mmCIF file of C-alpha atoms and ligand atoms in Angstrom:
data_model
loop_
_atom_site.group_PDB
_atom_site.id
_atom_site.type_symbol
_atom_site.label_atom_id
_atom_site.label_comp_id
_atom_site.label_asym_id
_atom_site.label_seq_id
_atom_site.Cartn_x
_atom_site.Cartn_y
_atom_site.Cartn_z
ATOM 1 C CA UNK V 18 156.773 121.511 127.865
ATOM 2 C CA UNK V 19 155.705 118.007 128.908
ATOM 3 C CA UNK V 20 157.359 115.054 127.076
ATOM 4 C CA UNK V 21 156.800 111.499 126.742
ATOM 5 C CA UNK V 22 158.931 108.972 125.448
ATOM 6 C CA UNK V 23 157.924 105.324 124.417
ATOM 7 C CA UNK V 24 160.072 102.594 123.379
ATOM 8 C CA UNK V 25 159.306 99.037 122.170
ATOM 9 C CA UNK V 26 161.764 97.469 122.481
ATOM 10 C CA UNK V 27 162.940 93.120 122.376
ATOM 11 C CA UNK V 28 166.292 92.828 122.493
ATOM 12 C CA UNK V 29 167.180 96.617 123.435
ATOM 13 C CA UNK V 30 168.540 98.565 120.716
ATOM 14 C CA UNK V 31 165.333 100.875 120.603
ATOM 15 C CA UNK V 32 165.640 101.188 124.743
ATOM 16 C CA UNK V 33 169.566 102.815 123.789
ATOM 17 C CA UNK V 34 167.939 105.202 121.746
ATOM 18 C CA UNK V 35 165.073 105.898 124.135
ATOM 19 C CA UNK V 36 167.099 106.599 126.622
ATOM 20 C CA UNK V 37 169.852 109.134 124.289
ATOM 21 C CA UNK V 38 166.539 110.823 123.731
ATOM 22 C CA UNK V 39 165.134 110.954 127.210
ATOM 23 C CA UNK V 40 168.467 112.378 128.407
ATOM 24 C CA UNK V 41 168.465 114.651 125.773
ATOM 25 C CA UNK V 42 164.979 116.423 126.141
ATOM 26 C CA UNK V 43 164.050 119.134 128.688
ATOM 27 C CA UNK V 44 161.593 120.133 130.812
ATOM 28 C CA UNK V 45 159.167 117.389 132.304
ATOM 29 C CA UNK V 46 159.591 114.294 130.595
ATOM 30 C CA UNK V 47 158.466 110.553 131.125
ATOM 31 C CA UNK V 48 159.603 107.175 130.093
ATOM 32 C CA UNK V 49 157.823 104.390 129.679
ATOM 33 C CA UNK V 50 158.397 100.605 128.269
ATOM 34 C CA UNK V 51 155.452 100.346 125.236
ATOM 35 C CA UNK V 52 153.737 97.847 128.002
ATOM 36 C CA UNK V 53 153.074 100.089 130.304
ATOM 37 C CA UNK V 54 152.772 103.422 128.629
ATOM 38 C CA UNK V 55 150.113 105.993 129.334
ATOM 39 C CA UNK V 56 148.011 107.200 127.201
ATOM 40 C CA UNK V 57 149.797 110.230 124.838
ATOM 41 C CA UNK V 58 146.629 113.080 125.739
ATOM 42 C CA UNK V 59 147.703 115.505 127.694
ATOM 43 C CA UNK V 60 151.524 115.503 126.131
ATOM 44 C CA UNK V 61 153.187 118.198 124.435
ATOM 45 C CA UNK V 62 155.419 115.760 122.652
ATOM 46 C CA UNK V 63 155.090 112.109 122.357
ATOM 47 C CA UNK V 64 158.708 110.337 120.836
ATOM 48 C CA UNK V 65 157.563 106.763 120.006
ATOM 49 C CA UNK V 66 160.090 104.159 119.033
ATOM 50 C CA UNK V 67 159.860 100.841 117.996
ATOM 51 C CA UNK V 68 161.672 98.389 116.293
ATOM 52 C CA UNK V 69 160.652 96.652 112.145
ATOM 53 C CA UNK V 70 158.965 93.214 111.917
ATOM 54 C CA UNK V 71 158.167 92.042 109.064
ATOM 55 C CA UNK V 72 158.614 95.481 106.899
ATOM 56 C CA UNK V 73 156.610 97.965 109.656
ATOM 57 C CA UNK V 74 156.908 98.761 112.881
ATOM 58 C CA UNK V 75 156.373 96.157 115.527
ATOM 59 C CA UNK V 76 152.768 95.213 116.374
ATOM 60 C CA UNK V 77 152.633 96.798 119.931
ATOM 61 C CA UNK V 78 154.206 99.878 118.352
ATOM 62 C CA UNK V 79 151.203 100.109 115.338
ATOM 63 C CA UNK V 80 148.623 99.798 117.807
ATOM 64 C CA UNK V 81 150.059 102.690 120.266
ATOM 65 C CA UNK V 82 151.029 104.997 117.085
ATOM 66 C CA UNK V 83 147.111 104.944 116.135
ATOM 67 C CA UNK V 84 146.627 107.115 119.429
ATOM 68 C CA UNK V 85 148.952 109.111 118.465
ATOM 69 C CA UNK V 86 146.810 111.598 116.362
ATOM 70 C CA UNK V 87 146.236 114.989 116.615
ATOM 71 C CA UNK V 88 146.747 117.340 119.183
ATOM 72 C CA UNK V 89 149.861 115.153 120.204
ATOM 73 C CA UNK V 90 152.753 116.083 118.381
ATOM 74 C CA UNK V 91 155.125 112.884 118.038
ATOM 75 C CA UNK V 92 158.798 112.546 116.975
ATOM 76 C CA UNK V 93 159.177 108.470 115.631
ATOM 77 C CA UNK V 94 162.345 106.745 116.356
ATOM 78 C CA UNK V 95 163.005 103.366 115.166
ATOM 79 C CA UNK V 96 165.579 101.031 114.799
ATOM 80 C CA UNK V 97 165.958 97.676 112.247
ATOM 81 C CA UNK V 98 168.230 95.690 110.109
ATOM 82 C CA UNK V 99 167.756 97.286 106.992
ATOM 83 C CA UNK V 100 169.979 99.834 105.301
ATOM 84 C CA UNK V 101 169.224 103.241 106.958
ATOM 85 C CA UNK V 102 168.706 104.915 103.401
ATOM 86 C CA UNK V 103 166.777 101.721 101.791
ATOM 87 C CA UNK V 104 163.591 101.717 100.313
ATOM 88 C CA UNK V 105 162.659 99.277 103.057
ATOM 89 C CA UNK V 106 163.025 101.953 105.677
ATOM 90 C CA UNK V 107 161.249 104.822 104.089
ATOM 91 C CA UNK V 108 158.306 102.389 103.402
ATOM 92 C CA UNK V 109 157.947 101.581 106.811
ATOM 93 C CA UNK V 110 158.413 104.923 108.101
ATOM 94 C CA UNK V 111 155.512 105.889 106.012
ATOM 95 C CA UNK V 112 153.136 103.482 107.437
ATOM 96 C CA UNK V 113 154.543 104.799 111.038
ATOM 97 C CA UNK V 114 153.339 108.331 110.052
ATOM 98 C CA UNK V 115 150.357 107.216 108.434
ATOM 99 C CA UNK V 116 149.529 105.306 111.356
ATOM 100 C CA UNK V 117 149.588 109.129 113.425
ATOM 101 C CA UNK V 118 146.206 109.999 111.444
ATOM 102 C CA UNK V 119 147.253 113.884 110.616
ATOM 103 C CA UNK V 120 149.322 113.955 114.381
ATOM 104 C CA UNK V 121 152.366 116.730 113.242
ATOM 105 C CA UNK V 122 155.170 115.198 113.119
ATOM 106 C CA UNK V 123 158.082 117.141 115.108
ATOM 107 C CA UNK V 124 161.103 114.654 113.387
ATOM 108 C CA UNK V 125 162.012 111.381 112.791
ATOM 109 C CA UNK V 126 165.045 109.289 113.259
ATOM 110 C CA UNK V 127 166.257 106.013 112.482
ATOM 111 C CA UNK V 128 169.288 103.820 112.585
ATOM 112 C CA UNK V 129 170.413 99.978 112.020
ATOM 113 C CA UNK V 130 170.722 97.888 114.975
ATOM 114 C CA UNK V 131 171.948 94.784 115.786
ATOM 115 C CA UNK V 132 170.157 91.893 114.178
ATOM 116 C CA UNK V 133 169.408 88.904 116.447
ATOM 117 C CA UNK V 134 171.771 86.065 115.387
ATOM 118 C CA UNK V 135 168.469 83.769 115.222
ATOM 119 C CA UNK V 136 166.900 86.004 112.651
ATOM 120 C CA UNK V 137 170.125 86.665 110.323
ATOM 121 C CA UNK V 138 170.056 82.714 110.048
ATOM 122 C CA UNK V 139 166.728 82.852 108.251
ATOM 123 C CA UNK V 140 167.546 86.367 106.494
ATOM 124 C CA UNK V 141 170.775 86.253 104.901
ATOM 125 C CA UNK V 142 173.202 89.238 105.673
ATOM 126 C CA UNK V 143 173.544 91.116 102.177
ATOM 127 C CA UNK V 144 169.489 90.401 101.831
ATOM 128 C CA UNK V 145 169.131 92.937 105.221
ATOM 129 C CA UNK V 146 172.120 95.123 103.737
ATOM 130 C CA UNK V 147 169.755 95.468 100.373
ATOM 131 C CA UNK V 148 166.647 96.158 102.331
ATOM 132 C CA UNK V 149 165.155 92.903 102.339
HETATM 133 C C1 FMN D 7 161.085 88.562 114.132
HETATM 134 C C2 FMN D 7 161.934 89.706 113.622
HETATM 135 C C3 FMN D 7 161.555 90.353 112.450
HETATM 136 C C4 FMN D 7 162.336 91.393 111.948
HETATM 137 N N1 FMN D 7 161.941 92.027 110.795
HETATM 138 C C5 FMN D 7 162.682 93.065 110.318
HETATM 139 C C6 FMN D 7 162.265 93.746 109.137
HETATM 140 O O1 FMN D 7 161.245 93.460 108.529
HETATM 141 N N2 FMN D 7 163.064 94.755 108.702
HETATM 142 C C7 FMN D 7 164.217 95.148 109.346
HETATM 143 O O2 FMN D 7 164.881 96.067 108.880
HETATM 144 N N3 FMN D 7 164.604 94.527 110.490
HETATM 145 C C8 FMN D 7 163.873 93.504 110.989
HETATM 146 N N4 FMN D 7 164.259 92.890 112.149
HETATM 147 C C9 FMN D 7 165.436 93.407 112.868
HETATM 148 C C10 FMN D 7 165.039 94.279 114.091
HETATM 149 O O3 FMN D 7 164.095 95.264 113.719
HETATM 150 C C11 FMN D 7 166.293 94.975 114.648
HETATM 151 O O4 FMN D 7 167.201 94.001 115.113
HETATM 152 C C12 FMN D 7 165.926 95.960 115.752
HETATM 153 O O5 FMN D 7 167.050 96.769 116.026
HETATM 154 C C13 FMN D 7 165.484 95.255 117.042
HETATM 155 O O6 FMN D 7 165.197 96.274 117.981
HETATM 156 P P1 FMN D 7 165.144 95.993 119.547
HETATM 157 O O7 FMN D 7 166.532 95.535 119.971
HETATM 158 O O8 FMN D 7 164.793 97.298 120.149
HETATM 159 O O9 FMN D 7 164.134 94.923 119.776
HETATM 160 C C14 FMN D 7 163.514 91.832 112.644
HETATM 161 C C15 FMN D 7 163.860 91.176 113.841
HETATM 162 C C16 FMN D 7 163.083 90.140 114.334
HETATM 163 C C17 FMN D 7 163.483 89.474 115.631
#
């Protein structure tokens, strides 16, 4: 089994999970920054993690995610400010998967992270605790 794991990650929250993950999996595995990621052919598993702008995943995330369609099989990680079990989350898990184009989905996982203090001043706290 040959693995890949790709995070996109700003301020690092996604890279703690990327790495949890990386540790985690066996046989051959890889790790790359979303920057400087391979292309997922040729992978037995591709993880993918980003982190939400704007109600999706990031940009560099939604165009790597569209390569992920079939024969890889991808596990999406994410993380974002927003409730874990809010509407906002499932929504943009969706897109994710819908970006994957009928790629099987091995799992999914996805967990709040800490919100740059920049941001929370233009998004007030209970508004990300509601799901925007
Ligand atoms: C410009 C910007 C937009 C964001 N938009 C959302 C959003 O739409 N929904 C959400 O739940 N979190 C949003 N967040 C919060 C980030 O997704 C969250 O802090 C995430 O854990 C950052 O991951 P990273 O540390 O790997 O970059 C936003 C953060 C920034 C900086």
């Amino acid at each position: 089994m040959k693995s890949l794991i790709v995070y996109s990650s700003q301020t690092g929250n996604t890279l703690k999970l990327a790495k949890v993950i990386y540790d985690e999996l066996k046989g051959k595995k890889e790790m790359f920054s979303i920057d400087e990621a391979p292309s997922p052919e040729g992978f037995d598993l591709v993880a993918v993690g980003f982190w939400f702008q704007g109600g999706k995943p990031d940009p560099k995330a939604v165009a790597y995610l569209s390569k992920c369609s079939k024969p890889s099989r991808a596990f999406l990680f994410s993380t974002h400010g927003a409730a874990k079990d809010s509407a906002h989350v499932k929504s943009a898990m969706d897109y994710a998967v819908g970006l994957t184009n009928g790629g099987a989905i091995a799992g999914m996982f996805t967990c709040q992270g800490e919100v740059n203090p920049k941001v929370l001043e233009k998004v007030p706290v209970p508004a990300l605790a509601a799901g925007f």
